[in-house]
């Protein structure tokens, strides 16, 4: 509702009629409220110009414009929202005397030197403001004569001790405050839910419900910003579905939502979307599983068992979002791509299927359950979530959204660029990997596993890999260098096995390349190891074909430590510039080497899956030979 030009007479009359209708069956009313219901008027007689002049004379200040206009229609008001029962007119308004002593504590907090100017400007509010609340539920309504807008309006500040927020709520004008109180009345009005048969229906509810319907259609047509603007207003009046729809837009836009209410079993999205998202939020918050009250049969008798299963699946990373129809089939296909790291292919599948998505009910405008799926949630980057919002769906039509594009970079040189494997940092990560031709990712444990029975783990986040494989390990050896490898697709006909930040450093004398073992099926296998420990850069490549090592070289700080065979012309260390001095020169040479390998074999790596997704993992054979005669090694144990 417009706050700058309020038609006070019509606005207050409509509010009064709505209040009277809402309280038509309420028996416990005061005599004044009974009279207000019968007269269908919450106000009193208008203030005369003489009344307003006398008030301003008494207070020593001219009143702000919208308060003066209000007084000309009603010299006071009853039931301004749900917690202010009587609002002052010309005779009751007075300068606040801070009788309960709030000023000292608030001023000390607001006046701290490191606070921004707008916070420090509140100092003195409790001693200078005009108090408008006459009767309330321990709620203060204050007009601030020092918080004045260019239109001459004084800000209204509202504070109640029982509310969670610390600072008083601010409204830019008296008109804005009254509109907000009309909205608050709507969210608390008796009969608004229609549970007793007395549905709360009036001009305002009809207009806002029409806006919700319009917003839902706009959202399904891909116009989410238009929809959000309509829903923002409707949810202030507590209209059905407004907050639910607004939260779906907010979740896909990347914000946390607009005061998410607990899901209810009556909602058709309860088990399929709301509960998994709530469980994922609980997991990401770090709070204990015991905070999950949806599995309590005393509270949710019909859905407690399903809720417990959902929470366990979300915590284990095995939850699967399973919508129906053609979109559900696409979700399954996309998940298969995502679990082998091809997040770009997964998104292309989802993007093509979005128009076929169907809502579960009137409170549903987008497949937000994707955000709870551990394999597909990382696929939905910020750009892709917006593309989803902008794509027509659910039987509606509209212009197609511009594609967000692929996320994974070409080549391999991004591995040695700052932030390549740590997007949240500027450092360059150590890593080692194997690229294997003609072998599927799930076949790699049979070639490179630490034991004959090695199997792939469930898809894991990077920080869960060590805990999954070695949570019970108590003995560690300096020569037994088994890698924990994440696996996936590395391009047409290629797979990768990758470990970030190996625990052991590269030992030229003891290193044993796993490339020959990985290539026994007849194709190529290429091992790459890059590290920069204690400021000393190292880059190693070894390549085998059909079980035979074809070439290898190791460069440490610009010095070639070892070579074997003849590397392809474009991969010779001098041609790559490894003789350049300094870590920057070595990083440039390593980048050239990586891109040369990518071009030569047509391989790539999925950056999004490696940095933010989940991948299957296994423990490999040792990359270091056992000690020879006379060689020493150390073994440590943890009791």
Coordinates of C-alpha atoms in Angstrom, one line a residue:
X1 CA 0.0 0.0 0.0
X2 CA 1.2 3.5 -0.8
X3 CA 2.5 5.3 2.3
X4 CA 3.1 8.8 0.9
X5 CA -0.5 9.7 0.0
X6 CA -2.9 7.8 2.3
X7 CA -6.6 8.3 1.9
X8 CA -7.1 8.3 5.7
X9 CA -10.9 8.4 5.7
X10 CA -11.3 5.4 3.4
X11 CA -8.3 3.5 4.9
X12 CA -9.6 3.9 8.5
X13 CA -13.1 3.1 7.5
X14 CA -12.1 -0.1 5.8
X15 CA -9.9 -1.1 8.7
X16 CA -12.8 -0.5 11.2
X17 CA -15.2 -2.6 9.1
X18 CA -12.8 -5.4 8.8
X19 CA -12.2 -5.4 12.6
X20 CA -15.9 -5.4 13.3
X21 CA -16.5 -8.3 11.0
X22 CA -13.6 -10.3 12.4
X23 CA -14.9 -9.7 16.0
X24 CA -18.5 -10.4 15.2
X25 CA -18.6 -13.7 17.2
X26 CA -16.1 -12.6 19.9
X27 CA -17.9 -12.6 23.2
X28 CA -15.2 -11.2 25.6
X29 CA -15.1 -7.6 24.5
X30 CA -14.9 -4.4 26.6
X31 CA -17.8 -2.0 26.5
X32 CA -15.7 0.3 24.3
X33 CA -15.0 -2.5 21.9
X34 CA -18.6 -3.5 21.7
X35 CA -19.5 0.0 20.8
X36 CA -16.7 0.0 18.2
X37 CA -18.1 -3.2 16.7
X38 CA -21.6 -1.9 16.6
X39 CA -20.6 1.5 15.2
X40 CA -18.1 -0.2 12.8
X41 CA -15.5 2.5 13.7
X42 CA -12.3 2.1 15.7
X43 CA -11.6 5.9 15.8
X44 CA -13.1 8.9 17.5
X45 CA -14.3 12.3 16.3
X46 CA -11.9 14.2 14.1
X47 CA -9.5 16.7 15.7
X48 CA -10.2 20.3 14.8
X49 CA -7.5 22.7 13.7
X50 CA -7.8 24.3 17.1
X51 CA -7.2 20.9 18.8
X52 CA -4.1 20.3 16.7
X53 CA -2.8 23.8 17.3
X54 CA -3.3 23.4 21.1
X55 CA -1.4 20.1 21.0
X56 CA 1.5 21.6 19.1
X57 CA 1.5 24.6 21.4
X58 CA 1.6 22.3 24.4
X59 CA 4.4 20.2 23.0
X60 CA 6.3 23.1 21.4
X61 CA 6.7 21.3 18.0
X62 CA 4.7 21.2 14.8
X63 CA 3.5 17.6 14.2
X64 CA 4.7 15.6 11.2
X65 CA 2.4 15.6 8.1
X66 CA 0.9 12.1 8.1
X67 CA 0.1 12.3 11.9
X68 CA -1.6 15.6 11.4
X69 CA -3.7 14.2 8.5
X70 CA -4.7 11.2 10.6
X71 CA -5.8 13.5 13.5
X72 CA -8.0 15.4 11.1
X73 CA -9.9 12.2 10.5
X74 CA -9.7 10.6 14.0
X75 CA -8.3 12.1 17.1
X76 CA -6.9 8.8 18.3
X77 CA -7.4 5.1 17.5
X78 CA -8.2 1.8 19.1
X79 CA -6.4 -1.5 18.3
X80 CA -3.4 -0.3 16.2
X81 CA -2.3 -3.8 15.4
X82 CA -2.5 -6.7 17.8
X83 CA -0.6 -5.2 20.8
X84 CA -1.4 -1.5 21.0
X85 CA -4.9 -1.2 22.3
X86 CA -5.2 2.6 22.3
X87 CA -3.2 5.2 20.3
X88 CA -2.9 8.8 21.4
X89 CA -4.7 11.7 19.9
X90 CA -4.1 15.4 20.5
X91 CA -4.8 15.2 24.2
X92 CA -2.9 12.0 25.2
X93 CA 0.3 12.4 23.2
X94 CA 3.2 13.5 25.4
X95 CA 6.9 13.5 25.5
X96 CA 8.2 10.2 26.8
X97 CA 9.6 10.4 30.3
X98 CA 11.4 7.0 30.3
X99 CA 9.6 6.0 33.5
X100 CA 11.0 2.4 33.3
X101 CA 14.6 3.6 32.7
X102 CA 15.3 2.1 29.3
X103 CA 17.4 5.1 28.1
X104 CA 20.6 4.5 30.0
X105 CA 21.1 0.9 28.8
X106 CA 20.1 1.6 25.2
X107 CA 22.2 4.8 25.0
X108 CA 25.3 3.0 26.3
X109 CA 24.9 0.3 23.6
X110 CA 24.0 2.7 20.8
X111 CA 26.7 5.2 21.7
X112 CA 29.7 2.8 21.3
X113 CA 32.3 4.4 19.1
X114 CA 32.5 1.6 16.5
X115 CA 28.8 1.7 15.8
X116 CA 27.7 3.2 12.4
X117 CA 26.2 6.7 12.4
X118 CA 22.6 5.5 12.0
X119 CA 23.0 3.4 15.2
X120 CA 24.6 6.2 17.2
X121 CA 21.9 8.6 16.0
X122 CA 19.4 6.7 18.2
X123 CA 21.1 7.9 21.4
X124 CA 18.7 9.9 23.4
X125 CA 15.6 8.4 21.8
X126 CA 14.0 7.6 25.1
X127 CA 14.3 11.1 26.4
X128 CA 13.3 13.1 23.3
X129 CA 10.5 11.0 21.6
X130 CA 6.8 11.7 21.6
X131 CA 4.9 8.8 23.1
X132 CA 1.8 7.7 21.2
X133 CA 0.9 4.4 23.0
X134 CA -1.8 4.9 25.7
X135 CA -2.8 1.3 26.4
X136 CA -0.7 -1.6 25.1
X137 CA 0.9 -5.0 25.9
X138 CA 4.1 -3.4 27.2
X139 CA 4.7 -1.9 23.8
X140 CA 6.1 1.6 23.3
X141 CA 5.2 3.6 20.2
X142 CA 7.5 6.7 19.8
X143 CA 7.7 9.5 17.3
X144 CA 11.3 10.6 16.9
X145 CA 11.6 14.4 16.2
X146 CA 15.3 14.0 15.3
X147 CA 14.8 11.2 12.7
X148 CA 13.1 13.4 10.1
X149 CA 12.9 12.6 6.3
X150 CA 13.0 15.1 3.4
X151 CA 9.2 15.0 3.4
X152 CA 9.1 16.3 7.0
X153 CA 7.9 12.9 8.4
X154 CA 9.2 11.8 11.8
X155 CA 10.2 8.1 12.1
X156 CA 8.1 5.9 14.4
X157 CA 10.0 3.5 16.6
X158 CA 8.2 0.6 18.3
X159 CA 9.6 -1.5 21.1
X160 CA 8.3 -4.3 23.2
X161 CA 10.3 -6.1 25.9
X162 CA 8.9 -9.5 24.9
X163 CA 9.9 -9.3 21.3
X164 CA 13.1 -11.0 20.1
X165 CA 14.7 -8.0 18.3
X166 CA 16.8 -5.7 20.5
X167 CA 16.4 -2.4 18.8
X168 CA 13.0 -0.7 18.3
X169 CA 11.5 -1.4 15.0
X170 CA 11.6 1.6 12.7
X171 CA 8.9 3.0 10.3
X172 CA 9.8 6.0 8.2
X173 CA 6.5 7.8 9.0
X174 CA 3.3 7.6 11.0
X175 CA 1.5 6.5 7.9
X176 CA 3.9 3.7 7.3
X177 CA 3.5 2.6 10.9
X178 CA -0.3 2.6 10.6
X179 CA -0.2 0.6 7.4
X180 CA 2.0 -2.0 9.1
X181 CA -0.4 -2.2 12.1
X182 CA -3.3 -2.8 9.7
X183 CA -1.2 -5.6 8.3
X184 CA -0.4 -6.9 11.8
X185 CA -4.2 -6.9 12.5
X186 CA -4.7 -9.1 9.4
X187 CA -2.1 -11.6 10.6
X188 CA -3.8 -12.0 14.0
X189 CA -7.5 -11.4 13.2
X190 CA -10.0 -13.9 14.7
X191 CA -11.4 -16.2 12.0
X192 CA -8.7 -15.5 9.5
X193 CA -7.9 -19.2 9.1
X194 CA -11.5 -20.1 8.7
X195 CA -11.2 -22.9 11.2
X196 CA -14.5 -22.1 12.9
X197 CA -16.4 -21.5 9.7
X198 CA -16.3 -17.7 9.9
X199 CA -13.8 -17.1 7.1
X200 CA -12.1 -13.7 7.3
X201 CA -12.9 -12.4 3.8
X202 CA -13.0 -8.7 2.9
X203 CA -11.8 -6.2 0.3
X204 CA -8.2 -6.4 1.6
X205 CA -8.0 -10.2 1.7
X206 CA -9.6 -10.5 -1.8
X207 CA -7.1 -8.1 -3.2
X208 CA -4.1 -9.8 -1.6
X209 CA -5.2 -13.3 -2.5
X210 CA -5.6 -12.1 -6.1
X211 CA -2.0 -10.8 -5.8
X212 CA -0.8 -14.2 -4.6
X213 CA -2.5 -15.9 -7.5
X214 CA -1.0 -13.4 -9.9
X215 CA 2.4 -13.9 -8.3
X216 CA 2.3 -17.6 -8.6
X217 CA 1.5 -17.4 -12.3
X218 CA 4.3 -14.9 -12.8
X219 CA 6.7 -17.1 -10.9
X220 CA 5.8 -20.2 -13.0
X221 CA 6.3 -18.0 -16.2
X222 CA 9.9 -17.2 -15.0
X223 CA 9.2 -13.7 -13.7
X224 CA 10.4 -14.3 -10.2
X225 CA 11.2 -10.7 -9.3
X226 CA 7.7 -9.6 -10.2
X227 CA 6.3 -12.5 -8.2
X228 CA 8.5 -11.6 -5.2
X229 CA 7.3 -8.0 -5.1
X230 CA 3.7 -9.1 -5.0
X231 CA 4.3 -11.8 -2.4
X232 CA 6.3 -9.5 -0.1
X233 CA 3.2 -7.4 0.3
X234 CA 0.8 -10.3 0.6
X235 CA 2.8 -12.1 3.3
X236 CA 2.6 -8.9 5.4
X237 CA -1.1 -9.5 5.6
X238 CA -0.6 -13.2 6.4
X239 CA -2.2 -14.5 3.2
X240 CA -2.2 -18.2 2.5
X241 CA 0.8 -19.4 0.4
X242 CA 2.4 -16.0 0.3
X243 CA 5.3 -16.8 2.7
X244 CA 5.6 -20.4 1.4
X245 CA 6.0 -19.2 -2.2
X246 CA 8.3 -16.3 -1.2
X247 CA 10.6 -18.7 0.6
X248 CA 11.0 -20.9 -2.4
X249 CA 12.1 -17.9 -4.5
X250 CA 14.4 -16.9 -1.7
X251 CA 16.0 -20.3 -1.4
X252 CA 16.8 -20.4 -5.1
X253 CA 18.0 -16.8 -5.0
X254 CA 20.5 -17.9 -2.3
X255 CA 19.1 -16.1 0.7
X256 CA 17.8 -17.9 3.8
X257 CA 14.2 -17.0 3.3
X258 CA 11.7 -14.7 5.0
X259 CA 11.1 -16.2 8.4
X260 CA 10.5 -19.9 7.5
X261 CA 7.7 -21.5 9.4
X262 CA 8.0 -25.1 10.5
X263 CA 6.6 -27.4 7.9
X264 CA 3.3 -29.1 8.6
X265 CA 2.3 -32.6 7.6
X266 CA -0.8 -31.4 5.8
X267 CA 1.4 -29.7 3.2
X268 CA 1.8 -31.9 0.2
X269 CA 5.5 -30.8 0.1
X270 CA 6.1 -31.8 3.7
X271 CA 8.0 -35.1 3.1
X272 CA 9.3 -34.6 -0.4
X273 CA 10.8 -31.1 -0.1
X274 CA 10.3 -29.3 3.1
X275 CA 11.6 -31.9 5.6
X276 CA 14.7 -32.8 3.5
X277 CA 15.5 -29.1 3.2
X278 CA 15.0 -28.6 6.9
X279 CA 17.2 -31.6 7.7
X280 CA 19.9 -30.3 5.3
X281 CA 19.8 -26.9 7.1
X282 CA 20.1 -28.6 10.5
X283 CA 23.1 -30.6 9.2
X284 CA 24.9 -27.5 7.8
X285 CA 24.2 -25.6 11.0
X286 CA 26.3 -28.1 13.0
X287 CA 23.5 -28.6 15.5
X288 CA 23.0 -32.1 16.9
X289 CA 20.6 -34.6 15.4
X290 CA 18.6 -34.4 18.7
X291 CA 17.3 -31.0 17.6
X292 CA 15.2 -32.9 15.0
X293 CA 11.8 -32.9 16.6
X294 CA 10.0 -34.0 13.4
X295 CA 10.8 -37.6 14.2
X296 CA 9.0 -37.4 17.6
X297 CA 5.8 -39.5 17.3
X298 CA 4.2 -37.6 20.2
X299 CA 4.3 -34.4 18.0
X300 CA 4.1 -35.9 14.5
X301 CA 2.4 -39.3 14.9
X302 CA 1.7 -39.9 11.2
X303 CA 5.1 -38.8 9.8
X304 CA 7.7 -39.3 12.5
X305 CA 9.1 -42.6 11.1
X306 CA 9.5 -41.1 7.6
X307 CA 11.0 -37.9 9.1
X308 CA 13.6 -40.1 11.0
X309 CA 14.5 -41.9 7.8
X310 CA 14.9 -38.6 5.9
X311 CA 17.2 -37.2 8.6
X312 CA 19.4 -40.3 8.6
X313 CA 19.6 -40.2 4.8
X314 CA 20.5 -36.5 4.7
X315 CA 23.2 -37.0 7.3
X316 CA 24.6 -40.0 5.6
X317 CA 24.6 -38.2 2.2
X318 CA 22.3 -40.9 0.7
X319 CA 19.1 -38.9 0.4
X320 CA 17.7 -38.8 -3.1
X321 CA 15.2 -36.2 -4.3
X322 CA 12.6 -38.1 -6.3
X323 CA 9.9 -36.1 -8.0
X324 CA 7.6 -37.8 -10.4
X325 CA 7.0 -37.7 -14.1
X326 CA 9.4 -36.6 -16.8
X327 CA 11.2 -34.3 -14.5
X328 CA 11.8 -37.1 -12.1
X329 CA 13.3 -39.2 -14.8
X330 CA 15.6 -36.3 -15.7
X331 CA 16.6 -35.9 -12.0
X332 CA 17.7 -39.5 -11.9
X333 CA 19.7 -39.2 -15.1
X334 CA 21.3 -36.0 -13.9
X335 CA 22.3 -37.6 -10.6
X336 CA 24.1 -40.4 -12.5
X337 CA 26.2 -37.7 -14.3
X338 CA 26.8 -35.7 -11.1
X339 CA 28.1 -38.7 -9.1
X340 CA 30.9 -39.2 -11.7
X341 CA 31.7 -35.5 -11.6
X342 CA 30.1 -34.3 -14.8
X343 CA 28.2 -31.5 -13.2
X344 CA 27.9 -29.6 -16.5
X345 CA 26.1 -32.5 -18.2
X346 CA 23.9 -32.9 -15.1
X347 CA 22.8 -29.3 -15.4
X348 CA 22.1 -29.6 -19.1
X349 CA 19.8 -32.5 -18.4
X350 CA 18.0 -30.7 -15.6
X351 CA 17.7 -27.4 -17.6
X352 CA 16.1 -29.2 -20.5
X353 CA 13.6 -30.8 -18.2
X354 CA 12.6 -27.8 -16.2
X355 CA 9.6 -26.9 -18.4
X356 CA 8.1 -30.4 -17.7
X357 CA 8.2 -29.9 -13.9
X358 CA 4.8 -30.0 -12.3
X359 CA 4.0 -28.5 -8.9
X360 CA 2.5 -30.5 -6.0
X361 CA -0.1 -27.9 -5.1
X362 CA -0.9 -24.2 -5.0
X363 CA 1.9 -23.6 -2.6
X364 CA 4.6 -24.9 -4.9
X365 CA 6.4 -23.0 -7.7
X366 CA 9.9 -24.6 -8.0
X367 CA 11.7 -27.9 -7.4
X368 CA 13.6 -26.6 -4.4
X369 CA 13.9 -30.2 -3.2
X370 CA 17.0 -30.4 -5.5
X371 CA 18.8 -28.3 -2.9
X372 CA 18.6 -31.1 -0.4
X373 CA 20.0 -33.8 -2.8
X374 CA 23.6 -34.2 -1.8
X375 CA 24.7 -34.9 -5.4
X376 CA 22.6 -32.3 -7.2
X377 CA 22.7 -29.4 -4.8
X378 CA 26.3 -28.5 -5.8
X379 CA 25.2 -28.6 -9.4
X380 CA 22.8 -25.7 -8.8
X381 CA 25.3 -22.9 -8.6
X382 CA 23.9 -19.3 -8.0
X383 CA 23.7 -18.6 -11.7
X384 CA 21.9 -21.9 -12.4
X385 CA 19.4 -21.4 -9.6
X386 CA 18.5 -18.0 -11.1
X387 CA 18.2 -19.7 -14.5
X388 CA 15.8 -22.2 -13.0
X389 CA 13.7 -19.4 -11.5
X390 CA 13.6 -17.6 -14.9
X391 CA 12.6 -20.8 -16.8
X392 CA 8.8 -21.2 -17.5
X393 CA 7.5 -24.4 -16.0
X394 CA 4.4 -26.0 -14.4
X395 CA 2.3 -25.7 -17.5
X396 CA 3.0 -22.0 -18.0
X397 CA 4.8 -20.4 -21.0
X398 CA 7.2 -17.5 -21.5
X399 CA 10.5 -16.5 -23.0
X400 CA 13.4 -19.0 -22.4
X401 CA 16.0 -18.0 -19.9
X402 CA 19.6 -17.2 -21.1
X403 CA 21.7 -20.3 -20.4
X404 CA 24.1 -19.9 -17.4
X405 CA 26.8 -21.9 -19.2
X406 CA 29.2 -24.5 -18.2
X407 CA 31.1 -24.2 -14.9
X408 CA 34.1 -26.4 -15.5
X409 CA 37.1 -24.8 -17.2
X410 CA 38.8 -26.2 -20.3
X411 CA 42.2 -27.7 -20.0
X412 CA 44.0 -28.6 -16.7
X413 CA 46.1 -25.5 -16.0
X414 CA 43.4 -24.2 -13.5
X415 CA 44.9 -26.7 -11.0
X416 CA 48.0 -24.6 -10.5
X417 CA 46.3 -21.2 -10.4
X418 CA 45.5 -19.4 -7.1
X419 CA 42.1 -20.6 -5.8
X420 CA 41.9 -23.4 -8.3
X421 CA 41.1 -26.1 -5.8
X422 CA 40.3 -23.7 -3.0
X423 CA 37.8 -21.1 -4.5
X424 CA 37.5 -19.5 -1.0
X425 CA 41.3 -19.0 -0.8
X426 CA 44.1 -17.6 -3.0
X427 CA 46.6 -20.3 -2.3
X428 CA 47.6 -23.1 -4.7
X429 CA 46.8 -26.6 -3.5
X430 CA 49.1 -29.7 -3.6
X431 CA 47.5 -32.7 -5.5
X432 CA 48.2 -35.9 -7.2
X433 CA 46.1 -37.7 -9.7
X434 CA 45.9 -40.5 -12.3
X435 CA 44.1 -40.1 -15.7
X436 CA 43.2 -43.5 -17.1
X437 CA 42.0 -44.3 -20.7
X438 CA 39.4 -46.9 -21.5
X439 CA 38.4 -47.6 -17.9
X440 CA 35.2 -46.6 -16.2
X441 CA 35.6 -44.8 -12.8
X442 CA 34.0 -47.7 -10.9
X443 CA 36.7 -50.1 -12.4
X444 CA 39.6 -48.1 -10.9
X445 CA 39.6 -49.9 -7.5
X446 CA 40.2 -53.2 -9.3
X447 CA 43.4 -51.8 -10.9
X448 CA 44.7 -49.5 -8.2
X449 CA 43.0 -50.5 -4.9
X450 CA 45.0 -51.1 -1.8
X451 CA 43.6 -54.7 -1.6
X452 CA 41.8 -57.1 -4.0
X453 CA 38.5 -56.4 -2.4
X454 CA 38.7 -52.6 -2.5
X455 CA 35.3 -51.0 -3.3
X456 CA 34.2 -47.4 -3.9
X457 CA 32.7 -45.5 -1.0
X458 CA 29.4 -43.7 -1.3
X459 CA 29.8 -40.2 -2.7
X460 CA 31.6 -38.1 -0.1
X461 CA 32.4 -34.4 0.4
X462 CA 36.1 -33.7 0.3
X463 CA 36.4 -33.1 4.1
X464 CA 34.7 -36.4 4.9
X465 CA 37.0 -38.7 2.8
X466 CA 39.7 -39.3 5.5
X467 CA 37.2 -39.8 8.3
X468 CA 35.3 -42.4 6.1
X469 CA 38.4 -44.4 5.2
X470 CA 40.7 -44.0 8.2
X471 CA 38.6 -43.2 11.2
X472 CA 39.9 -46.3 13.0
X473 CA 43.5 -46.1 11.7
X474 CA 46.1 -46.0 14.6
X475 CA 49.4 -47.0 12.9
X476 CA 51.1 -44.9 10.2
X477 CA 54.3 -45.7 8.3
X478 CA 56.6 -43.3 6.4
X479 CA 57.0 -45.7 3.4
X480 CA 53.4 -46.9 3.0
X481 CA 51.9 -44.0 1.0
X482 CA 48.4 -45.1 0.1
X483 CA 46.3 -42.3 -1.5
X484 CA 42.6 -41.6 -0.8
X485 CA 41.4 -41.0 -4.4
X486 CA 38.2 -39.4 -5.6
X487 CA 37.1 -40.7 -8.9
X488 CA 35.0 -39.6 -11.9
X489 CA 34.9 -39.0 -15.6
X490 CA 37.8 -37.0 -17.2
X491 CA 36.4 -36.6 -20.7
X492 CA 35.3 -39.1 -23.5
X493 CA 36.8 -42.5 -22.7
X494 CA 38.8 -41.3 -19.7
X495 CA 38.5 -41.5 -15.9
X496 CA 40.4 -39.8 -13.1
X497 CA 41.4 -40.6 -9.6
X498 CA 42.4 -37.5 -7.6
X499 CA 43.8 -36.6 -4.2
X500 CA 44.1 -33.1 -2.9
X501 CA 46.8 -32.2 -0.3
X502 CA 48.5 -35.6 0.0
X503 CA 49.7 -36.4 3.5
X504 CA 53.1 -37.5 2.2
X505 CA 55.5 -35.4 0.1
X506 CA 57.0 -36.6 -3.2
X507 CA 60.1 -38.7 -2.5
X508 CA 62.0 -39.1 -5.8
X509 CA 64.0 -42.1 -4.5
X510 CA 61.1 -44.1 -3.3
X511 CA 58.3 -43.0 -5.6
X512 CA 56.6 -45.8 -7.7
X513 CA 54.3 -44.6 -10.4
X514 CA 50.9 -46.3 -10.4
X515 CA 50.6 -45.5 -14.2
X516 CA 51.7 -49.0 -15.4
X517 CA 49.2 -50.8 -13.1
X518 CA 46.4 -48.4 -14.2
X519 CA 47.1 -49.0 -17.9
X520 CA 47.0 -52.8 -18.0
X521 CA 43.6 -52.7 -19.8
X522 CA 45.4 -51.4 -23.0
X523 CA 45.0 -47.7 -22.9
X524 CA 47.1 -44.8 -21.5
X525 CA 47.5 -43.9 -17.8
X526 CA 49.1 -40.6 -16.8
X527 CA 50.2 -39.7 -13.3
X528 CA 50.6 -36.0 -12.3
X529 CA 51.9 -34.8 -9.0
X530 CA 52.3 -31.2 -8.1
X531 CA 53.3 -29.7 -4.7
X532 CA 55.0 -26.7 -3.3
X533 CA 56.2 -27.7 0.2
X534 CA 58.2 -25.1 2.2
X535 CA 58.2 -22.9 -0.9
X536 CA 59.9 -25.5 -3.1
X537 CA 57.8 -26.3 -6.2
X538 CA 57.7 -29.9 -7.6
X539 CA 56.1 -31.2 -10.7
X540 CA 56.0 -34.9 -11.8
X541 CA 54.5 -36.6 -14.9
X542 CA 54.7 -40.3 -15.6
X543 CA 52.8 -42.0 -18.5
X544 CA 52.3 -45.6 -19.3
X545 CA 50.5 -47.5 -22.1
X546 CA 49.3 -51.1 -21.9
X547 CA 51.2 -51.7 -18.7
X548 CA 54.5 -50.3 -19.8
X549 CA 56.0 -47.0 -18.7
X550 CA 56.6 -44.8 -21.8
X551 CA 58.0 -41.6 -20.2
X552 CA 58.4 -39.7 -17.0
X553 CA 60.1 -36.6 -15.5
X554 CA 60.4 -34.9 -12.2
X555 CA 61.3 -31.2 -11.8
X556 CA 62.0 -29.7 -8.4
X557 CA 62.7 -26.0 -8.1
X558 CA 63.7 -25.9 -11.8
X559 CA 66.1 -28.8 -11.6
X560 CA 65.3 -32.1 -13.4
X561 CA 65.7 -34.8 -10.8
X562 CA 64.7 -37.9 -12.9
X563 CA 63.6 -38.8 -16.3
X564 CA 62.6 -41.9 -18.2
X565 CA 61.8 -42.6 -21.8
X566 CA 61.1 -39.8 -24.3
X567 CA 58.3 -37.4 -23.6
X568 CA 56.3 -36.0 -26.5
X569 CA 57.8 -32.9 -28.1
X570 CA 55.4 -30.5 -26.4
X571 CA 56.0 -32.1 -23.0
X572 CA 59.8 -31.8 -22.7
X573 CA 60.7 -29.9 -19.5
X574 CA 62.9 -27.3 -21.3
X575 CA 60.2 -26.6 -23.9
X576 CA 57.7 -26.0 -21.1
X577 CA 60.0 -23.5 -19.4
X578 CA 60.8 -25.4 -16.2
X579 CA 64.3 -23.9 -16.3
X580 CA 62.8 -20.5 -15.5
X581 CA 63.7 -19.3 -12.0
X582 CA 61.3 -18.7 -9.0
X583 CA 58.0 -20.2 -8.0
X584 CA 56.1 -18.1 -10.6
X585 CA 58.2 -19.4 -13.4
X586 CA 57.6 -23.0 -12.2
X587 CA 53.9 -22.4 -11.9
X588 CA 53.8 -21.1 -15.5
X589 CA 55.7 -24.2 -16.7
X590 CA 53.4 -26.5 -14.8
X591 CA 50.4 -24.8 -16.3
X592 CA 51.8 -25.3 -19.8
X593 CA 52.5 -29.0 -19.1
X594 CA 48.9 -29.5 -17.8
X595 CA 47.3 -27.9 -20.8
X596 CA 49.6 -29.8 -23.2
X597 CA 48.5 -33.1 -21.6
X598 CA 44.9 -32.0 -21.9
X599 CA 45.3 -31.2 -25.6
X600 CA 47.2 -34.4 -26.3
X601 CA 44.7 -36.7 -24.8
X602 CA 41.5 -34.7 -24.7
X603 CA 41.1 -34.9 -20.9
X604 CA 39.6 -32.5 -18.4
X605 CA 38.7 -32.4 -14.7
X606 CA 35.4 -31.3 -13.1
X607 CA 36.4 -28.4 -10.9
X608 CA 32.9 -27.9 -9.4
X609 CA 32.7 -31.6 -8.3
X610 CA 36.2 -31.6 -6.9
X611 CA 35.7 -28.3 -5.0
X612 CA 32.1 -28.4 -3.9
X613 CA 30.5 -31.7 -4.8
X614 CA 30.5 -35.3 -3.7
X615 CA 32.5 -38.1 -5.4
X616 CA 33.1 -41.8 -4.9
X617 CA 36.4 -42.6 -3.3
X618 CA 38.7 -45.5 -2.6
X619 CA 42.1 -46.2 -1.0
X620 CA 44.8 -46.9 -3.5
X621 CA 47.9 -49.1 -3.5
X622 CA 51.1 -47.4 -2.2
X623 CA 52.7 -44.8 -4.3
X624 CA 56.0 -45.4 -2.5
X625 CA 58.1 -48.7 -2.6
X626 CA 59.0 -50.5 0.6
X627 CA 62.4 -49.7 2.2
X628 CA 65.3 -51.6 0.7
X629 CA 68.2 -53.2 2.6
X630 CA 69.8 -50.8 5.0
X631 CA 67.1 -48.1 4.5
X632 CA 65.2 -46.8 7.5
X633 CA 61.7 -45.8 8.0
X634 CA 59.5 -44.7 10.9
X635 CA 56.2 -46.1 12.2
X636 CA 54.0 -44.3 14.6
X637 CA 50.9 -45.4 16.4
X638 CA 48.1 -43.7 18.2
X639 CA 46.7 -45.4 21.3

